[in-house]
Tab-separated table of N, CA and C in Angstrom:
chain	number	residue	atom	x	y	z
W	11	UNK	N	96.270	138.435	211.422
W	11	UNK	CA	96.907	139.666	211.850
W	11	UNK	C	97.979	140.113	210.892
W	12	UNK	N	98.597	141.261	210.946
W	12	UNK	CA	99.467	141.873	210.359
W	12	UNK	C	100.853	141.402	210.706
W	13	UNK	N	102.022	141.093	210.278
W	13	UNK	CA	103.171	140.655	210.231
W	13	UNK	C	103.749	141.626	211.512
W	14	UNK	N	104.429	141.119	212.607
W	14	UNK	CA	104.699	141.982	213.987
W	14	UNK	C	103.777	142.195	214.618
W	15	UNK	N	102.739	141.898	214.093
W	15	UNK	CA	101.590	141.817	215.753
W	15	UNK	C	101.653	140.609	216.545
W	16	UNK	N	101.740	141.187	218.075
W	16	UNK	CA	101.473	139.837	218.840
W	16	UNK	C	99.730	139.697	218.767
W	17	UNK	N	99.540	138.254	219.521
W	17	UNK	CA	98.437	137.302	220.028
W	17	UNK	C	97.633	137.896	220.845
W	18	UNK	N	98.655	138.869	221.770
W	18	UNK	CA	97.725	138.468	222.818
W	18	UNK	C	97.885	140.341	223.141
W	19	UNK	N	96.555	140.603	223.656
W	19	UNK	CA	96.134	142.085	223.434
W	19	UNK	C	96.701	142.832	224.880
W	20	UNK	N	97.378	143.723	224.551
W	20	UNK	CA	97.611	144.784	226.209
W	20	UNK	C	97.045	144.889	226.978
W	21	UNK	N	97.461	145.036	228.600
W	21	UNK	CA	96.773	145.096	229.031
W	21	UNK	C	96.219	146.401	229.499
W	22	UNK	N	95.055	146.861	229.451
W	22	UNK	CA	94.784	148.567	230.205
W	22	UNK	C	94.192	148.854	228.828
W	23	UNK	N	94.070	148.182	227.856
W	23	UNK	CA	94.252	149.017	226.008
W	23	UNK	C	92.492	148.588	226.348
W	24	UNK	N	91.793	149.522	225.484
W	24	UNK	CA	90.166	149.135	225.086
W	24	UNK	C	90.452	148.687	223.828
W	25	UNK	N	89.945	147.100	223.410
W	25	UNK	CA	90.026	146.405	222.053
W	25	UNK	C	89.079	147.037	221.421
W	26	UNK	N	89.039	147.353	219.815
W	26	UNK	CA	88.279	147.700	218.848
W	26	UNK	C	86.976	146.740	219.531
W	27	UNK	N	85.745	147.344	219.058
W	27	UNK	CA	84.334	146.278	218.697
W	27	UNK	C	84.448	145.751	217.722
W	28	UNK	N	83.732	144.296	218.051
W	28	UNK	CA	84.119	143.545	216.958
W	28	UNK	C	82.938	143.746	215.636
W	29	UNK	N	83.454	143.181	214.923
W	29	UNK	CA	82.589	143.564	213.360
W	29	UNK	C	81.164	143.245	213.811
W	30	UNK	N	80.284	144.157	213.460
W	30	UNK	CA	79.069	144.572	213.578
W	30	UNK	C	78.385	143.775	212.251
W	31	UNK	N	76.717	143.808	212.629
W	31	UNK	CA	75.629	142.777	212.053
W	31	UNK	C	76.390	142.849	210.526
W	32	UNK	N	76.143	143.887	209.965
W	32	UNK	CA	76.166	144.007	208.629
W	32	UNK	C	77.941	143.671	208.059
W	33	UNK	N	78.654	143.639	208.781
W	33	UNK	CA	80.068	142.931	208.657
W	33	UNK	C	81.107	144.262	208.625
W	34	UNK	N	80.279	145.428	209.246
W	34	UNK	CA	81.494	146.851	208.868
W	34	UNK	C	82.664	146.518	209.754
W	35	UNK	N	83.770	147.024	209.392
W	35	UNK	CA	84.944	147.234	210.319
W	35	UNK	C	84.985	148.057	211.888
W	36	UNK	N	85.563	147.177	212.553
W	36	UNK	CA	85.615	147.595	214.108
W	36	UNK	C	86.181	149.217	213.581
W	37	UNK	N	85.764	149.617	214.827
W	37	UNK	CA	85.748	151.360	214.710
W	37	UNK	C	86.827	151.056	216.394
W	38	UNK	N	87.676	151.743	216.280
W	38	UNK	CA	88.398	152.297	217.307
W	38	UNK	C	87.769	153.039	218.661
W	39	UNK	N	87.839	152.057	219.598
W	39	UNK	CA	87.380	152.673	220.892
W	39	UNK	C	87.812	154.133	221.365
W	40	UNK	N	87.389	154.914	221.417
W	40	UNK	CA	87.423	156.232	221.725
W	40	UNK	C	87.030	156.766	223.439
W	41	UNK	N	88.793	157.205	223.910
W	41	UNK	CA	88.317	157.960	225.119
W	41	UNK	C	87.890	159.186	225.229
W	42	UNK	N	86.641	159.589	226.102
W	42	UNK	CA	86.718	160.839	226.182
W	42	UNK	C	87.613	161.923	226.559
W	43	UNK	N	87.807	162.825	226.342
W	43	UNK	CA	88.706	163.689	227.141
W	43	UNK	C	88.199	164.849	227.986
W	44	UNK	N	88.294	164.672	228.800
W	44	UNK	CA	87.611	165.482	229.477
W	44	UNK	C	88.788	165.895	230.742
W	45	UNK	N	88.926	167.355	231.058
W	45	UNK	CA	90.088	167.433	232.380
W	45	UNK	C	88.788	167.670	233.314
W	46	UNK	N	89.171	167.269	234.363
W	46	UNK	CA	88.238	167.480	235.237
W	46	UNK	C	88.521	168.504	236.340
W	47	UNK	N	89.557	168.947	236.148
W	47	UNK	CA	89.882	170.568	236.426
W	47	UNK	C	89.457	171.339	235.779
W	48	UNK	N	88.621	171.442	234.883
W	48	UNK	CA	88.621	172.270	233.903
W	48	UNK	C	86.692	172.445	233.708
W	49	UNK	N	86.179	173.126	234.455
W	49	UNK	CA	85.126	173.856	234.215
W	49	UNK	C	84.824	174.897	234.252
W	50	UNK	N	83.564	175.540	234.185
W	50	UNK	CA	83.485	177.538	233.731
W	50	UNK	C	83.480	177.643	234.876
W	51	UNK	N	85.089	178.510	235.109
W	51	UNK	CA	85.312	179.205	236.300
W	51	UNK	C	84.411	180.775	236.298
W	52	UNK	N	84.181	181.503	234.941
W	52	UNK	CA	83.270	182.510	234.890
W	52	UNK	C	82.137	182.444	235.157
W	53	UNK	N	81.276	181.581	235.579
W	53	UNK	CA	80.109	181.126	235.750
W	53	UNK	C	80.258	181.414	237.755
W	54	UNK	N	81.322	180.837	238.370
W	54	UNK	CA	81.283	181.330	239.259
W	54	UNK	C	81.634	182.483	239.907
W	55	UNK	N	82.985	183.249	238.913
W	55	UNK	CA	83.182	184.436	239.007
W	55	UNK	C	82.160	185.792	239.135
W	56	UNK	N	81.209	185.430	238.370
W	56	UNK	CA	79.908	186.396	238.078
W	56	UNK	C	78.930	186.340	239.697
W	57	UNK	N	78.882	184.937	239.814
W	57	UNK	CA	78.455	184.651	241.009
W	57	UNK	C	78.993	185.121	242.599
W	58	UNK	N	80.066	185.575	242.261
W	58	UNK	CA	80.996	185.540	243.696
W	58	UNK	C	81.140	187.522	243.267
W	59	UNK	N	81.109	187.737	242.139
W	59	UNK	CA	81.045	189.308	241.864
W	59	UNK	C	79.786	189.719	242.316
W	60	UNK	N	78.467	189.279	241.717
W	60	UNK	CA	77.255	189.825	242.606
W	60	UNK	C	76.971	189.371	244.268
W	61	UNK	N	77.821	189.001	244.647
W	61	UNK	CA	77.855	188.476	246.568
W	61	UNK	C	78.259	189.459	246.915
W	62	UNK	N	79.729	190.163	246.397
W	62	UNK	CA	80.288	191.116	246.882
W	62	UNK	C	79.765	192.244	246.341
W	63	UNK	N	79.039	192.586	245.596
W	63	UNK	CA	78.469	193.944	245.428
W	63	UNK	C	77.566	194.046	245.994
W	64	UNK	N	76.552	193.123	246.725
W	64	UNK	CA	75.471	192.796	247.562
W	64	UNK	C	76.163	193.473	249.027
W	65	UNK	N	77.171	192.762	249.558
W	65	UNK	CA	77.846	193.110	250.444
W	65	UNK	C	78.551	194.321	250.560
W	66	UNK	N	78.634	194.696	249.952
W	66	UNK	CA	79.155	196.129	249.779
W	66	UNK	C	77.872	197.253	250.292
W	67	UNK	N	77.122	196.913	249.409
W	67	UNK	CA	75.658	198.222	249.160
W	67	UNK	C	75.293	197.654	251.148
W	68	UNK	N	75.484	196.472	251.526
W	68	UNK	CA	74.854	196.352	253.202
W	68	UNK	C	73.889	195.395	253.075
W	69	UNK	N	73.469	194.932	251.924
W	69	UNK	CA	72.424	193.991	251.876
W	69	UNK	C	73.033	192.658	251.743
W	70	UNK	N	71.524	191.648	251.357
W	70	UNK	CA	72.077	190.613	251.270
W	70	UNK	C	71.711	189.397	249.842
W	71	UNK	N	72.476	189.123	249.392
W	71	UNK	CA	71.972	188.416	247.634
W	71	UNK	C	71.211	187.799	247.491
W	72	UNK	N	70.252	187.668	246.712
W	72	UNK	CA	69.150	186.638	246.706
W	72	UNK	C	69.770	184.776	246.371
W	73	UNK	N	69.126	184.554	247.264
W	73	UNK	CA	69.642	183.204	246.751
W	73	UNK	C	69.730	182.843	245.438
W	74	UNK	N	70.656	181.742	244.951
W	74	UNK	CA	71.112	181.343	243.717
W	74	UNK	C	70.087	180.055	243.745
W	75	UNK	N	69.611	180.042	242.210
W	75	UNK	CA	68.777	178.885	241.855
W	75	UNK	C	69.509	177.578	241.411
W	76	UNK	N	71.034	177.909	241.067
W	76	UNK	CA	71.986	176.970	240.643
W	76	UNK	C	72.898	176.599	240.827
W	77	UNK	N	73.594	175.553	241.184
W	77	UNK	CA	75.121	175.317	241.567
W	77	UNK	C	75.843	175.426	240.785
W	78	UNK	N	76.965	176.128	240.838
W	78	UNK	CA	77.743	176.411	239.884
W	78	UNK	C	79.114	175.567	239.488
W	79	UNK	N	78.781	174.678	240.358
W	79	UNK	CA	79.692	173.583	240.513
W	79	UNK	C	78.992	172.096	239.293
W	80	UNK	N	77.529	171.759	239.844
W	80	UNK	CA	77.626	170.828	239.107
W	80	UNK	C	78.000	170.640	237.809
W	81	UNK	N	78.037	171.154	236.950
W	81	UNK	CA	78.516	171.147	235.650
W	81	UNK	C	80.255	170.009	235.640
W	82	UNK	N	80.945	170.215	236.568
W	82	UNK	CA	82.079	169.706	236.899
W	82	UNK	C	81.837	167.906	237.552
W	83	UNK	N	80.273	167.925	237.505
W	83	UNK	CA	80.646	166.384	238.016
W	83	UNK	C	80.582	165.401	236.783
W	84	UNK	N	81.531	164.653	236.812
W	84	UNK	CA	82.062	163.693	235.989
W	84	UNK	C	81.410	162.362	236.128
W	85	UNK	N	80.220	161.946	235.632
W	85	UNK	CA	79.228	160.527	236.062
W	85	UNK	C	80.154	159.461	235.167
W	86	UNK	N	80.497	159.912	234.109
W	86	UNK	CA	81.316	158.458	233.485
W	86	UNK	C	82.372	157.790	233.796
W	87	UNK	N	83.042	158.331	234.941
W	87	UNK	CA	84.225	157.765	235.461
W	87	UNK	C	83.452	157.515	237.501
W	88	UNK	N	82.782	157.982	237.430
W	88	UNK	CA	81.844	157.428	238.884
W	88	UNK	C	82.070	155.712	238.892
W	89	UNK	N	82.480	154.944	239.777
W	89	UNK	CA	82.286	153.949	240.452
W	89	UNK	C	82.103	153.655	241.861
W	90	UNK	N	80.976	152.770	242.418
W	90	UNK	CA	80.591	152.917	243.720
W	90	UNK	C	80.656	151.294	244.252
W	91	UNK	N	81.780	150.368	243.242
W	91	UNK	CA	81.827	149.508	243.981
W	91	UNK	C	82.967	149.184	244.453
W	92	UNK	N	83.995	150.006	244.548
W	92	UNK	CA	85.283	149.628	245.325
W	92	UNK	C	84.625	150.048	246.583
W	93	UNK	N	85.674	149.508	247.488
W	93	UNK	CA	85.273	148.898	248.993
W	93	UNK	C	85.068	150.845	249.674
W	94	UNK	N	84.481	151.338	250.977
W	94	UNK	CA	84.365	152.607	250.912
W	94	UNK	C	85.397	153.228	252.318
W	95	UNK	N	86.330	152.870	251.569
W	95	UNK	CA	87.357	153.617	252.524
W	95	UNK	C	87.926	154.438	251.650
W	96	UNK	N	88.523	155.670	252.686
W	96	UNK	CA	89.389	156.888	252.316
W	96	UNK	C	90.676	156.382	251.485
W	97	UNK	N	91.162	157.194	250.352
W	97	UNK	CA	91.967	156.722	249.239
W	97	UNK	C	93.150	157.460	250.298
W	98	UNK	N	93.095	158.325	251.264
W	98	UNK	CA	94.353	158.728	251.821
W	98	UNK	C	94.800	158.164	253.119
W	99	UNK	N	93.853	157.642	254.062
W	99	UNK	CA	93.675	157.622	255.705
W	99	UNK	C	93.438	155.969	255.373
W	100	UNK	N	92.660	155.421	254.381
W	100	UNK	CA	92.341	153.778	254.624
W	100	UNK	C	91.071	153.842	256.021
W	101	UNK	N	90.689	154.788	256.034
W	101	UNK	CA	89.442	155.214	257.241
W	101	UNK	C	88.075	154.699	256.791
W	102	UNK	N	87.617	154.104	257.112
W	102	UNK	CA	85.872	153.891	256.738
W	102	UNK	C	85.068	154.597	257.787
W	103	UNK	N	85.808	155.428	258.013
W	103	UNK	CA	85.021	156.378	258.704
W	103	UNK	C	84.349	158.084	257.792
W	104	UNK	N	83.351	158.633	258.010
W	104	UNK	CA	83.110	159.632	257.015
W	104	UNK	C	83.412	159.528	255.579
W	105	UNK	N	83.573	158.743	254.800
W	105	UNK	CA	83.711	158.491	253.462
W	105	UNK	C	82.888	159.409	252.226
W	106	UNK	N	83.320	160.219	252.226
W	106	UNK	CA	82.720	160.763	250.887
W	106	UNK	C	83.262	160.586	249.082
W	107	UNK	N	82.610	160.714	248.338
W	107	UNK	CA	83.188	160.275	247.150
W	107	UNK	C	83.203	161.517	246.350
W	108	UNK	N	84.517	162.037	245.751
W	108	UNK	CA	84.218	163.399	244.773
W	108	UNK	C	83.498	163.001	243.219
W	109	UNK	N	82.963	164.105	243.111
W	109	UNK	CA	82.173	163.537	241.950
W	109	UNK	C	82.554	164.180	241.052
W	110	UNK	N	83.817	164.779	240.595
W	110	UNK	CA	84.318	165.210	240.023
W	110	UNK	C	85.587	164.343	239.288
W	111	UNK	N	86.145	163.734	240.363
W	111	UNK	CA	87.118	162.718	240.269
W	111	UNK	C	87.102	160.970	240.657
W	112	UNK	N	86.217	161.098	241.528
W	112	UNK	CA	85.478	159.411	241.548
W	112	UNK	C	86.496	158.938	242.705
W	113	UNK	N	87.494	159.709	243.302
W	113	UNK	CA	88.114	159.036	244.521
W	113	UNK	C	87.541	159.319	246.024
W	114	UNK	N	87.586	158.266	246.612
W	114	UNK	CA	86.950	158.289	247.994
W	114	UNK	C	87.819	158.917	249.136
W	115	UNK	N	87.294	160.008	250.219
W	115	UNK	CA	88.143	160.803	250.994
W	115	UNK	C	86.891	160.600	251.893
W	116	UNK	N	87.777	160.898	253.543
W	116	UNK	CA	87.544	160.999	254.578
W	116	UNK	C	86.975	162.682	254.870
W	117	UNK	N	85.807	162.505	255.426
W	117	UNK	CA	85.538	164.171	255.240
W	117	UNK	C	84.619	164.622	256.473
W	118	UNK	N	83.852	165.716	256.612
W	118	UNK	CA	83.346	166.165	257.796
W	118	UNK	C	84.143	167.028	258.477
W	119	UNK	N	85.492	167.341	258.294
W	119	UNK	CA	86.245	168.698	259.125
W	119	UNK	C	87.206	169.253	258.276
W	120	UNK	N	87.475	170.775	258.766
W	120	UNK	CA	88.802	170.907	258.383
W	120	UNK	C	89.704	170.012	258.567
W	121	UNK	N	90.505	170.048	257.269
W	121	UNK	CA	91.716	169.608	257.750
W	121	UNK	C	91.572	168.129	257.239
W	122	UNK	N	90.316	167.776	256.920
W	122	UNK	CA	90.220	166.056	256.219
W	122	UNK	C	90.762	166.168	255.045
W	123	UNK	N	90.956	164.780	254.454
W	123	UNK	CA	91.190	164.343	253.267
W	123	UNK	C	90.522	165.134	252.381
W	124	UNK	N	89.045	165.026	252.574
W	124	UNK	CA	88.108	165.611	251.626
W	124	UNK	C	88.251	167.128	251.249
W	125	UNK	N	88.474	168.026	252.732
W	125	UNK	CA	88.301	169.507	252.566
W	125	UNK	C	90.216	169.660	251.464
W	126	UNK	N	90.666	168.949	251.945
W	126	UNK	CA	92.587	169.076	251.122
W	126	UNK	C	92.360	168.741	249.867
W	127	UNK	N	91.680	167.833	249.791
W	127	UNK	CA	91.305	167.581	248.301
W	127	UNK	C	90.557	168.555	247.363
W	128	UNK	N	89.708	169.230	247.624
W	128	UNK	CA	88.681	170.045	247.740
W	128	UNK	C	89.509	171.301	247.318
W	129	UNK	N	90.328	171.521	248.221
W	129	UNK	CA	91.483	172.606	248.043
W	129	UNK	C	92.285	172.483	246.558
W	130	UNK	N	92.726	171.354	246.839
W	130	UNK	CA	93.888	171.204	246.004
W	130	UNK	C	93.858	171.180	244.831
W	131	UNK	N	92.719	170.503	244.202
W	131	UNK	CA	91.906	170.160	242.845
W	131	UNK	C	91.241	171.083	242.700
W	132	UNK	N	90.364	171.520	243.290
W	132	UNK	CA	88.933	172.889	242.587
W	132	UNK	C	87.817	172.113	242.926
W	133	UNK	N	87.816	170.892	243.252
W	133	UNK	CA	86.535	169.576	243.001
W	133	UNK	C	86.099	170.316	244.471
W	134	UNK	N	84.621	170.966	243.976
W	134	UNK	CA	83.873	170.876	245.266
W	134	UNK	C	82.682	170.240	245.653
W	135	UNK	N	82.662	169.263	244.754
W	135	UNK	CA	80.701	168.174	244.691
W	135	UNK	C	81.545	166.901	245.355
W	136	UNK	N	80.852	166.815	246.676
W	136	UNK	CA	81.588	165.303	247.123
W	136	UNK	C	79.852	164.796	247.605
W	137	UNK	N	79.676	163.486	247.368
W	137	UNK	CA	78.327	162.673	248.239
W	137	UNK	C	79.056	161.803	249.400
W	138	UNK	N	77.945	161.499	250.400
W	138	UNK	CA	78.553	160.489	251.636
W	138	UNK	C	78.197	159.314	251.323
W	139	UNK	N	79.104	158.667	251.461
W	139	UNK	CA	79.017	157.127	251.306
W	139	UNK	C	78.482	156.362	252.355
W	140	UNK	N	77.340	155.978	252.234
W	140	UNK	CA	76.828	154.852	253.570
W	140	UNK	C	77.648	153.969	253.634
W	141	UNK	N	78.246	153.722	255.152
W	141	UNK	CA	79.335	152.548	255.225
W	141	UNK	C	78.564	151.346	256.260
């Protein structure tokens, strides 16, 4: 090691890979960045503009072939083996998981974990967790 390095590696840190077949130098683990607030809100804007011009004229919109949400679900930070209770209530009751953010909420009514969350974030893709 280099003069002032400790032994023993941080904890939470992703260590370099170690030297590869041909003997190249570890390459620096790389996080993605990704906000997960942050998807094409115009994608639904356009969507929620032709509802209301539908509604306007008296008719009614043809259904949409696409969610305009999935684009926002986040699979690389998904984990489904912590235990399946609500991250707010400790409830194993109604458990849904956002798939946007990977935390588990209590859901099925106004007023749950899930719909506040839902609110609060923009995250509207949640699945139910079989408990």
């Amino acid at each position: 090691g280099m003069p002032g390095e400790s032994a023993a590696p941080s904890v939470g840190v992703k260590r370099e890979r170690p030297d590869d077949a041909e003997g190249n130098a570890p390459q620096p683990a790389r996080e993605e960045e990704y906000d997960v607030d942050d998807f094409d809100e115009e994608v639904l804007d356009k969507v929620l503009d032709k509802a209301e011009e539908a509604a306007k004229a008296g008719g009614r919109m043809a259904p949409q072939r696409f969610c305009p949400y999935l684009d926002s679900i986040n699979r690389h930070i998904l984990d489904f083996d912590f235990e399946k209770v609500c991250s707010v209530s400790n409830s194993h009751l109604n458990v849904y998981v956002c798939l946007v953010c990977g935390k588990y909420f209590q859901g099925r009514a106004r007023g749950s974990a899930a719909y506040f969350h839902s609110l609060e974030h923009n995250h509207h893709v949640f699945m139910k967790l079989d408990t």
